[in-house]
Tab-separated table of C-alpha atoms in Angstrom:
chain	number	residue	atom	x	y	z
A	1	MET	CA	0.000	0.000	0.000
A	2	PRO	CA	1.451	3.453	-0.886
A	3	ASP	CA	2.459	5.685	2.010
A	4	ASP	CA	-0.164	8.310	1.132
A	5	ALA	CA	-3.062	5.822	1.019
A	6	THR	CA	-6.125	6.642	3.110
A	7	PRO	CA	-6.038	4.641	6.350
A	8	ASP	CA	-8.650	1.973	6.870
A	9	PRO	CA	-11.042	3.090	9.639
A	10	TYR	CA	-11.882	-0.547	10.388
A	11	ALA	CA	-8.300	-1.516	11.227
A	12	ASP	CA	-7.344	-1.620	14.895
A	13	PRO	CA	-5.977	0.013	16.964
A	14	LEU	CA	-7.345	3.302	15.586
A	15	ALA	CA	-8.971	5.491	18.219
A	16	PHE	CA	-12.527	6.810	17.991
A	17	GLY	CA	-11.386	10.278	16.904
A	18	GLN	CA	-9.202	8.888	14.116
A	19	ARG	CA	-12.049	6.752	12.818
A	20	MET	CA	-14.410	9.718	12.945
A	21	GLN	CA	-11.979	11.870	10.967
A	22	ILE	CA	-11.405	9.206	8.304
A	23	LEU	CA	-15.118	8.486	7.879
A	24	ARG	CA	-15.918	12.210	7.801
A	25	THR	CA	-13.260	12.800	5.141
A	26	ARG	CA	-14.495	9.886	3.044
A	27	ARG	CA	-17.954	11.414	3.034
A	28	GLY	CA	-16.521	14.757	1.973
A	29	LEU	CA	-17.704	16.742	5.002
A	30	SER	CA	-15.696	19.538	6.594
A	31	ARG	CA	-15.343	19.984	10.349
A	32	PRO	CA	-17.508	23.148	10.380
A	33	VAL	CA	-20.290	21.335	8.500
A	34	VAL	CA	-20.211	18.342	10.855
A	35	ALA	CA	-20.072	20.667	13.853
A	36	GLY	CA	-23.119	22.577	12.653
A	37	LEU	CA	-25.131	19.417	12.039
A	38	LEU	CA	-24.205	18.081	15.476
A	39	GLY	CA	-24.875	21.367	17.249
A	40	MET	CA	-21.243	21.547	18.381
A	41	SER	CA	-18.342	23.870	17.627
A	42	PRO	CA	-15.663	23.148	14.996
A	43	SER	CA	-13.075	23.192	17.760
A	44	TRP	CA	-14.995	20.437	19.581
A	45	VAL	CA	-14.923	18.274	16.453
A	46	LYS	CA	-11.189	18.912	16.079
A	47	GLN	CA	-10.537	18.026	19.721
A	48	VAL	CA	-12.459	14.763	19.394
A	49	GLU	CA	-10.683	13.801	16.177
A	50	THR	CA	-7.236	14.606	17.570
A	51	GLY	CA	-7.868	12.738	20.815
A	52	GLN	CA	-7.916	15.792	23.096
A	53	ILE	CA	-11.472	14.819	24.040
A	54	GLY	CA	-12.356	11.190	24.649
A	55	MET	CA	-15.194	9.217	23.104
A	56	PRO	CA	-18.544	11.041	23.525
A	57	LYS	CA	-21.538	9.515	25.249
A	58	LEU	CA	-23.881	7.181	23.363
A	59	PRO	CA	-26.459	9.808	22.234
A	60	VAL	CA	-23.731	11.865	20.551
A	61	ILE	CA	-22.090	8.767	19.054
A	62	LEU	CA	-25.439	7.742	17.569
A	63	ARG	CA	-25.887	11.210	16.076
A	64	ILE	CA	-22.396	11.070	14.549
A	65	ALA	CA	-23.056	7.567	13.214
A	66	GLU	CA	-26.222	8.666	11.406
A	67	LEU	CA	-24.515	11.765	10.019
A	68	LEU	CA	-21.600	9.719	8.651
A	69	ARG	CA	-24.007	6.936	7.529
A	70	VAL	CA	-22.208	4.330	9.614
A	71	ARG	CA	-24.058	1.014	9.518
A	72	ASN	CA	-22.494	-0.538	12.630
A	73	LEU	CA	-21.334	1.375	15.701
A	74	SER	CA	-18.217	-0.767	15.954
A	75	ASP	CA	-17.073	0.717	12.624
A	76	LEU	CA	-16.938	4.070	14.398
A	77	THR	CA	-15.964	3.061	17.923
A	78	GLY	CA	-13.542	0.263	17.051
A	79	ASP	CA	-15.085	-1.972	19.704
A	80	GLN	CA	-15.730	-5.295	17.977
A	81	SER	CA	-16.791	-7.086	21.148
A	82	THR	CA	-20.325	-5.647	21.324
A	83	PRO	CA	-21.303	-4.404	17.865
A	84	ILE	CA	-24.638	-2.649	17.520
A	85	ASP	CA	-26.050	-2.765	14.007
A	86	LEU	CA	-27.848	0.472	13.282
A	87	PHE	CA	-29.345	-0.460	9.938
A	88	VAL	CA	-29.569	-4.243	10.245
A	89	GLY	CA	-32.414	-5.700	12.236
A	90	PRO	CA	-32.703	-9.091	13.912
A	91	GLY	CA	-32.923	-12.207	11.788
A	92	HIS	CA	-36.532	-13.284	11.243
A	93	SER	CA	-37.379	-16.876	12.160
A	94	ARG	CA	-38.524	-17.530	8.562
A	95	LEU	CA	-35.335	-16.167	6.972
A	96	PRO	CA	-33.705	-19.650	6.606
A	97	ALA	CA	-36.735	-20.994	4.691
A	98	VAL	CA	-36.721	-18.026	2.310
A	99	ARG	CA	-32.955	-18.363	1.856
A	100	ASP	CA	-33.305	-22.060	1.031
A	101	ALA	CA	-35.950	-21.297	-1.591
A	102	VAL	CA	-33.785	-18.629	-3.224
A	103	ASN	CA	-30.818	-20.989	-3.340
A	104	ALA	CA	-32.781	-23.987	-4.683
A	105	LEU	CA	-32.177	-24.967	-8.319
A	106	THR	CA	-35.444	-26.929	-8.841
A	107	LEU	CA	-33.485	-29.273	-11.124
A	108	GLY	CA	-34.999	-32.393	-9.599
A	109	GLU	CA	-38.601	-31.162	-9.647
A	110	ASP	CA	-40.827	-33.448	-11.748
A	111	ARG	CA	-44.175	-31.863	-10.914
A	112	GLN	CA	-45.993	-29.535	-13.296
A	113	ALA	CA	-45.352	-25.859	-12.661
A	114	PRO	CA	-48.364	-23.601	-12.048
A	115	SER	CA	-49.412	-21.424	-14.970
A	116	THR	CA	-48.023	-17.902	-15.249
A	117	GLN	CA	-51.544	-16.529	-14.750
A	118	HIS	CA	-51.949	-18.526	-11.542
A	119	LEU	CA	-48.578	-17.331	-10.254
A	120	ALA	CA	-49.414	-13.709	-11.106
A	121	ALA	CA	-52.659	-13.984	-9.134
A	122	ARG	CA	-50.832	-15.460	-6.125
A	123	LEU	CA	-48.215	-12.740	-6.373
A	124	ALA	CA	-50.881	-10.013	-6.391
A	125	LYS	CA	-52.442	-11.520	-3.264
A	126	ALA	CA	-49.012	-11.657	-1.610
A	127	TRP	CA	-48.399	-7.966	-2.325
A	128	ALA	CA	-51.846	-7.134	-0.906
A	129	ALA	CA	-51.180	-9.231	2.202
A	130	ARG	CA	-47.863	-7.451	2.679
A	131	HIS	CA	-49.608	-4.060	2.731
A	132	GLN	CA	-52.497	-5.119	4.963
A	133	ALA	CA	-50.628	-6.999	7.697
A	134	ALA	CA	-49.032	-5.430	10.755
A	135	ASN	CA	-46.680	-8.438	10.933
A	136	HIS	CA	-45.933	-8.273	7.214
A	137	ARG	CA	-42.564	-10.061	7.429
A	138	GLU	CA	-44.224	-13.032	9.081
A	139	VAL	CA	-46.853	-13.107	6.333
A	140	LEU	CA	-44.255	-12.851	3.563
A	141	GLY	CA	-42.055	-15.436	5.245
A	142	GLN	CA	-44.918	-17.928	4.977
A	143	LEU	CA	-45.810	-17.155	1.350
A	144	LEU	CA	-42.428	-16.628	-0.298
A	145	PRO	CA	-40.751	-20.079	-0.212
A	146	ASP	CA	-43.443	-21.800	-2.307
A	147	LEU	CA	-43.906	-18.766	-4.525
A	148	ILE	CA	-40.182	-18.571	-5.285
A	149	ARG	CA	-39.876	-22.285	-6.092
A	150	ASP	CA	-42.989	-22.287	-8.276
A	151	ALA	CA	-41.870	-19.201	-10.217
A	152	GLN	CA	-38.408	-20.707	-10.760
A	153	LEU	CA	-40.036	-23.924	-11.989
A	154	ALA	CA	-42.360	-22.025	-14.341
A	155	VAL	CA	-39.345	-20.455	-16.062
A	156	ARG	CA	-37.651	-23.843	-16.462
A	157	GLN	CA	-40.752	-25.464	-17.959
A	158	SER	CA	-41.649	-22.680	-20.400
A	159	ASP	CA	-42.397	-24.081	-23.880
A	160	SER	CA	-41.949	-20.936	-25.974
A	161	ALA	CA	-39.962	-17.720	-25.932
A	162	ALA	CA	-43.100	-15.719	-25.173
A	163	ASP	CA	-44.054	-18.029	-22.289
A	164	ARG	CA	-40.526	-17.815	-20.912
A	165	ARG	CA	-40.541	-14.008	-20.997
A	166	ALA	CA	-43.880	-13.945	-19.184
A	167	ALA	CA	-42.588	-16.374	-16.554
A	168	GLN	CA	-39.394	-14.333	-16.128
A	169	ALA	CA	-41.480	-11.210	-15.491
A	170	VAL	CA	-43.362	-12.980	-12.708
A	171	LEU	CA	-40.156	-14.437	-11.268
A	172	SER	CA	-38.548	-10.995	-11.268
A	173	GLU	CA	-41.451	-9.491	-9.342
A	174	VAL	CA	-41.379	-12.414	-6.898
A	175	TYR	CA	-37.741	-11.548	-6.235
A	176	SER	CA	-38.763	-7.903	-5.828
A	177	LEU	CA	-41.288	-8.894	-3.179
A	178	SER	CA	-38.597	-11.040	-1.547
A	179	GLN	CA	-36.371	-7.987	-1.136
A	180	PHE	CA	-38.953	-6.422	1.164
A	181	PHE	CA	-38.575	-9.462	3.413
A	182	VAL	CA	-34.784	-9.813	3.203
A	183	ALA	CA	-33.928	-6.092	3.548
A	184	TYR	CA	-32.324	-5.022	6.852
A	185	GLN	CA	-31.874	-8.594	7.996
A	186	PRO	CA	-28.418	-10.006	8.844
A	187	ASP	CA	-27.704	-11.527	5.433
A	188	SER	CA	-26.516	-8.827	3.035
A	189	ALA	CA	-25.183	-11.453	0.608
A	190	LEU	CA	-28.691	-12.892	0.256
A	191	LEU	CA	-30.131	-9.427	-0.348
A	192	TRP	CA	-27.704	-8.761	-3.194
A	193	ARG	CA	-28.270	-12.252	-4.624
A	194	VAL	CA	-32.025	-11.639	-4.700
A	195	ALA	CA	-31.561	-8.158	-6.200
A	196	GLU	CA	-29.246	-9.415	-8.948
A	197	ARG	CA	-31.435	-12.396	-9.808
A	198	GLY	CA	-34.441	-10.117	-9.947
A	199	MET	CA	-32.677	-7.776	-12.363
A	200	VAL	CA	-31.507	-10.647	-14.587
A	201	ALA	CA	-35.024	-12.111	-14.733
A	202	ALA	CA	-36.474	-8.651	-15.470
A	203	GLN	CA	-34.079	-8.094	-18.353
A	204	GLU	CA	-34.867	-11.543	-19.743
A	205	SER	CA	-38.569	-10.712	-19.576
A	206	GLU	CA	-38.163	-7.471	-21.573
A	207	ASP	CA	-41.091	-6.173	-19.497
A	208	PRO	CA	-40.654	-2.440	-18.697
A	209	HIS	CA	-42.605	-2.719	-15.450
A	210	ALA	CA	-40.497	-5.620	-14.174
A	211	ILE	CA	-37.290	-3.866	-15.254
A	212	GLY	CA	-38.318	-0.610	-13.592
A	213	LEU	CA	-39.295	-2.347	-10.355
A	214	ALA	CA	-36.017	-4.273	-10.203
A	215	ALA	CA	-34.066	-1.067	-10.858
A	216	TRP	CA	-36.066	0.786	-8.185
A	217	LEU	CA	-35.070	-1.771	-5.570
A	218	ALA	CA	-31.467	-2.041	-6.779
A	219	THR	CA	-31.138	1.740	-6.495
A	220	GLN	CA	-32.176	1.543	-2.852
A	221	ALA	CA	-29.768	-1.307	-2.166
A	222	HIS	CA	-26.863	0.683	-3.610
A	223	ARG	CA	-27.766	3.867	-1.735
A	224	ASP	CA	-28.272	2.087	1.583
A	225	THR	CA	-24.772	0.628	1.273
A	226	GLY	CA	-23.340	4.100	1.872
A	227	PRO	CA	-21.992	7.252	0.187
A	228	ALA	CA	-19.396	5.325	-1.813
A	229	HIS	CA	-22.287	3.734	-3.722
A	230	PHE	CA	-24.359	6.856	-4.431
A	231	ASP	CA	-22.945	7.018	-7.964
A	232	ALA	CA	-24.053	3.437	-8.592
A	233	ALA	CA	-27.533	4.298	-7.279
A	234	ASP	CA	-27.751	7.299	-9.598
A	235	SER	CA	-26.493	5.302	-12.559
A	236	MET	CA	-29.106	2.604	-11.973
A	237	THR	CA	-31.889	5.183	-11.669
A	238	MET	CA	-30.937	7.148	-14.779
A	239	GLU	CA	-30.372	4.104	-16.955
A	240	ALA	CA	-33.762	2.681	-15.987
A	241	LEU	CA	-35.543	5.997	-16.621
A	242	THR	CA	-33.865	6.337	-20.020
A	243	TYR	CA	-34.867	2.783	-20.954
A	244	MET	CA	-38.476	3.278	-19.851
A	245	GLU	CA	-38.908	6.613	-21.645
A	246	ARG	CA	-39.574	4.905	-24.985
A	247	PHE	CA	-42.490	2.939	-23.510
A	248	LEU	CA	-44.244	5.780	-21.678
A	249	PRO	CA	-46.378	7.185	-24.543
A	250	ASP	CA	-48.311	3.888	-24.789
A	251	ALA	CA	-47.699	2.506	-21.304
A	252	ASP	CA	-50.283	1.657	-18.655
A	253	ASP	CA	-50.472	3.302	-15.238
A	254	ARG	CA	-48.159	0.717	-13.629
A	255	VAL	CA	-45.257	1.682	-15.880
A	256	HIS	CA	-45.864	5.408	-15.337
A	257	ALA	CA	-45.941	4.767	-11.583
A	258	ILE	CA	-42.596	2.976	-11.709
A	259	ALA	CA	-41.137	5.929	-13.620
A	260	GLY	CA	-42.442	8.256	-10.900
A	261	ALA	CA	-41.010	6.036	-8.176
A	262	LEU	CA	-37.620	6.152	-9.904
A	263	GLN	CA	-37.823	9.950	-10.169
A	264	PHE	CA	-38.261	10.060	-6.415
A	265	GLU	CA	-35.268	7.759	-5.933
A	266	ALA	CA	-33.208	10.334	-7.845
A	267	ALA	CA	-34.528	12.960	-5.408
A	268	TYR	CA	-33.677	10.771	-2.414
A	269	THR	CA	-30.096	10.163	-3.520
A	270	ALA	CA	-29.593	13.862	-4.304
A	271	ALA	CA	-30.857	14.719	-0.822
A	272	CYS	CA	-28.415	12.231	0.710
A	273	ARG	CA	-25.656	14.086	-1.133
A	274	GLY	CA	-26.927	17.403	0.259
A	275	GLU	CA	-27.914	18.664	-3.208
A	276	ASN	CA	-30.924	20.782	-2.302
A	277	GLY	CA	-31.906	22.025	-5.764
A	278	ALA	CA	-31.553	18.646	-7.478
A	279	ALA	CA	-33.441	16.872	-4.697
A	280	TRP	CA	-36.479	19.124	-4.834
A	281	GLY	CA	-36.303	19.281	-8.639
A	282	TRP	CA	-36.617	15.501	-8.930
A	283	TRP	CA	-39.306	15.499	-6.242
A	284	ASP	CA	-41.301	17.989	-8.327
A	285	MET	CA	-41.013	15.680	-11.363
A	286	ALA	CA	-42.243	12.732	-9.313
A	287	ARG	CA	-45.148	14.785	-7.956
A	288	ALA	CA	-46.152	15.767	-11.501
A	289	THR	CA	-46.147	12.098	-12.489
A	290	ALA	CA	-48.305	11.233	-9.472
A	291	HIS	CA	-50.837	13.924	-10.386
A	292	ARG	CA	-51.092	12.615	-13.935
A	293	LEU	CA	-52.009	9.200	-12.503
A	294	GLY	CA	-54.944	10.690	-10.603
A	295	ARG	CA	-55.919	10.959	-6.952
A	296	GLY	CA	-57.249	7.423	-6.625
A	297	TYR	CA	-54.243	5.592	-8.084
A	298	TYR	CA	-51.934	3.612	-5.753
A	299	HIS	CA	-49.140	1.416	-7.119
A	300	PRO	CA	-49.278	-1.956	-5.318
A	301	MET	CA	-45.505	-2.522	-5.173
A	302	THR	CA	-43.854	0.876	-4.604
A	303	SER	CA	-46.842	2.676	-2.988
A	304	PHE	CA	-46.286	5.455	-5.540
A	305	SER	CA	-49.293	7.783	-5.563
A	306	GLN	CA	-50.353	11.337	-4.850
A	307	ALA	CA	-50.767	10.360	-1.202
A	308	ILE	CA	-47.166	9.227	-0.878
A	309	MET	CA	-45.638	12.454	-2.198
A	310	GLY	CA	-46.175	14.212	1.123
A	311	ALA	CA	-44.318	11.395	2.870
A	312	HIS	CA	-41.565	11.629	0.269
A	313	ALA	CA	-41.251	15.365	0.936
A	314	VAL	CA	-40.557	14.634	4.599
A	315	THR	CA	-37.801	12.198	3.608
A	316	VAL	CA	-36.152	14.721	1.276
A	317	ALA	CA	-36.186	17.447	3.934
A	318	VAL	CA	-34.821	15.100	6.611
A	319	GLU	CA	-31.981	13.880	4.396
A	320	LEU	CA	-31.138	17.518	3.637
A	321	ARG	CA	-30.937	18.008	7.438
A	322	ALA	CA	-33.533	20.805	7.255
A	323	GLY	CA	-35.220	20.477	10.651
A	324	GLY	CA	-37.821	23.201	10.346
A	325	GLU	CA	-38.711	22.294	6.753
A	326	SER	CA	-38.952	18.590	7.561
A	327	VAL	CA	-41.427	19.307	10.389
A	328	ARG	CA	-43.418	21.632	8.104
A	329	GLN	CA	-43.629	18.862	5.526
A	330	ALA	CA	-44.598	16.337	8.215
A	331	VAL	CA	-47.471	18.556	9.358
A	332	ALA	CA	-48.602	19.134	5.757
A	333	ALA	CA	-48.458	15.468	4.688
A	334	ASP	CA	-51.832	13.736	4.352
A	335	THR	CA	-51.397	10.181	5.630
A	336	SER	CA	-55.087	9.267	5.541
A	337	SER	CA	-54.805	7.988	1.952
A	338	ILE	CA	-51.866	5.612	2.564
A	339	PRO	CA	-53.502	2.166	2.690
A	340	SER	CA	-50.286	0.198	3.308
A	341	ARG	CA	-49.600	-0.415	6.983
A	342	PRO	CA	-45.816	-0.900	6.591
A	343	ARG	CA	-45.581	2.153	4.323
A	344	LEU	CA	-47.542	4.227	6.831
A	345	ALA	CA	-45.228	3.028	9.593
A	346	ARG	CA	-42.207	3.979	7.487
A	347	HIS	CA	-43.689	7.458	7.056
A	348	ARG	CA	-44.170	7.757	10.826
A	349	ILE	CA	-40.489	6.903	11.275
A	350	GLU	CA	-39.514	9.639	8.808
A	351	GLU	CA	-41.758	12.044	10.746
A	352	ALA	CA	-39.986	11.022	13.956
A	353	ARG	CA	-36.631	11.777	12.325
A	354	ALA	CA	-37.977	15.202	11.381
A	355	TYR	CA	-39.126	15.985	14.906
A	356	GLN	CA	-35.887	14.832	16.476
A	357	LEU	CA	-33.880	16.810	13.942
A	358	ASP	CA	-35.931	19.853	14.998
A	359	GLY	CA	-35.236	19.201	18.669
A	360	GLN	CA	-38.697	17.814	19.467
A	361	ALA	CA	-37.610	14.528	21.030
A	362	GLU	CA	-40.852	13.906	22.931
A	363	THR	CA	-42.904	14.241	19.753
A	364	ALA	CA	-40.429	11.973	17.947
A	365	LEU	CA	-41.008	9.213	20.498
A	366	ALA	CA	-44.781	9.653	20.309
A	367	THR	CA	-44.575	9.350	16.526
A	368	LEU	CA	-42.509	6.168	16.787
A	369	GLU	CA	-45.188	4.733	19.057
A	370	LYS	CA	-47.679	5.386	16.225
A	371	ALA	CA	-45.317	3.616	13.825
A	372	HIS	CA	-45.195	0.615	16.132
A	373	LYS	CA	-48.991	0.518	16.307
A	374	ALA	CA	-49.275	0.607	12.493
A	375	ALA	CA	-46.688	-2.103	11.752
A	376	PRO	CA	-44.429	-3.398	14.559
A	377	GLU	CA	-42.182	-5.316	12.151
A	378	THR	CA	-41.399	-2.167	10.179
A	379	ILE	CA	-40.047	-0.202	13.124
A	380	LYS	CA	-38.296	-3.265	14.561
A	381	TYR	CA	-36.116	-3.539	11.450
A	382	ASN	CA	-35.616	0.185	10.808
A	383	GLY	CA	-32.203	1.549	11.736
A	384	TYR	CA	-33.305	5.171	12.113
A	385	ALA	CA	-36.047	4.213	14.558
A	386	ARG	CA	-33.654	2.049	16.536
A	387	ARG	CA	-31.140	4.895	16.689
A	388	ILE	CA	-33.699	7.416	17.993
A	389	VAL	CA	-34.998	5.024	20.631
A	390	LEU	CA	-31.517	4.071	21.839
A	391	GLU	CA	-30.502	7.709	22.032
A	392	GLU	CA	-33.539	8.675	24.091
A	393	THR	CA	-32.984	5.830	26.566
A	394	GLU	CA	-30.143	8.033	27.849
A	395	SER	CA	-32.216	11.225	28.016
A	396	LYS	CA	-31.681	13.423	31.052
A	397	ILE	CA	-35.468	13.744	31.393
A	398	PRO	CA	-36.761	10.750	33.415
A	399	ALA	CA	-40.212	10.584	31.785
A	400	ARG	CA	-38.714	10.612	28.292
A	401	ARG	CA	-36.106	8.047	29.292
A	402	GLN	CA	-38.810	5.729	30.634
A	403	ARG	CA	-40.932	6.167	27.507
A	404	ALA	CA	-37.958	5.340	25.283
A	405	ALA	CA	-37.048	2.332	27.438
A	406	ALA	CA	-40.584	0.950	27.137
A	407	LEU	CA	-40.425	1.273	23.340
A	408	ALA	CA	-36.918	-0.211	23.271
A	409	ASP	CA	-38.255	-3.208	25.186
A	410	GLN	CA	-41.061	-3.644	22.637
A	411	LEU	CA	-38.488	-3.565	19.823
A	412	GLY	CA	-36.277	-6.116	21.530
A	413	LEU	CA	-33.391	-3.654	21.875
A	414	LEU	CA	-32.945	-4.412	25.581
A	415	ALA	CA	-32.687	-8.175	25.138
A	416	ALA	CA	-29.481	-9.689	26.413
């Protein structure tokens, strides 16, 4: 390794301050910017990074971890003995069965595969069940193994090129549904395997809806991996939008909805970069697409609709670290038209981030309690919610600390 190479923040025995400086530099943030976002002075940041001040307390560490988009606290603290995953939830009891189905080759299957129409109907019911259930991961964990195997078998037994393309489209969307189950569980390799297989099947299908949906999920997977993968997320989004453009004049509402969902993903990634103008510009494009679809339209996979644009506005403002604007958007958002319980819970979590960013910690906790009521399995696997709850368990205000502890217990964060 050359002498001027950037040190590896994951190599011991680097101190907390050294790791913080390296991770901050890799994200391209200056000390004054980090200080402002943390509510500290630039000299405080410098003293921490140079070791003049020791490791901060947990609430501050959690705030730094979110700002630097650290996925595991041990990456920042260097303590590998008790890692706390911020953006990876607990492994679901049905994860092994889903993993086995994904990995199966179906080479020895001698039964007749269900028809593509039958599989499409089952898939539609599975998507609906996912939106309606509070314990949506449990529901998906029951449905996915058989659905994955049957869709794989349908592709293998296709008699014609047209039948094979139709089966590939269904298989791709089965993999897309699978990503909602696998995401934020402790098997990142499985997540990427599902995402890649879904994209391959979508391309084989030549179906613009399947391709757009696979790209939408792949964009999220790249972005969630961290700032080093923002370019890959943007590339995926733009390539998919360019491909779909030729189909839009004659496309049905589903394809237009996927295009709108991808436009929002461009807004989301721009917001993560801190690009205010680009973020709101792409959000405006997505909103225009939603309005063209009409007030009553709701895409069954992405939740793209007019109703969701208010929730998306909260996310953009939060990622831009605009506390006042994010709260304004949270107050303005109409959640009454979001029929999906997990999507509503996700919106509540984004609202909680907005309130905490604005210094309204009590309201943030109350909003997370609403998220838990809507869909407990959504908040349990969400890293931002876990971070807020853990931070507030160390609040100096006893009532708030007790409220956070009760929610942490419900989420399983206090388990030994």
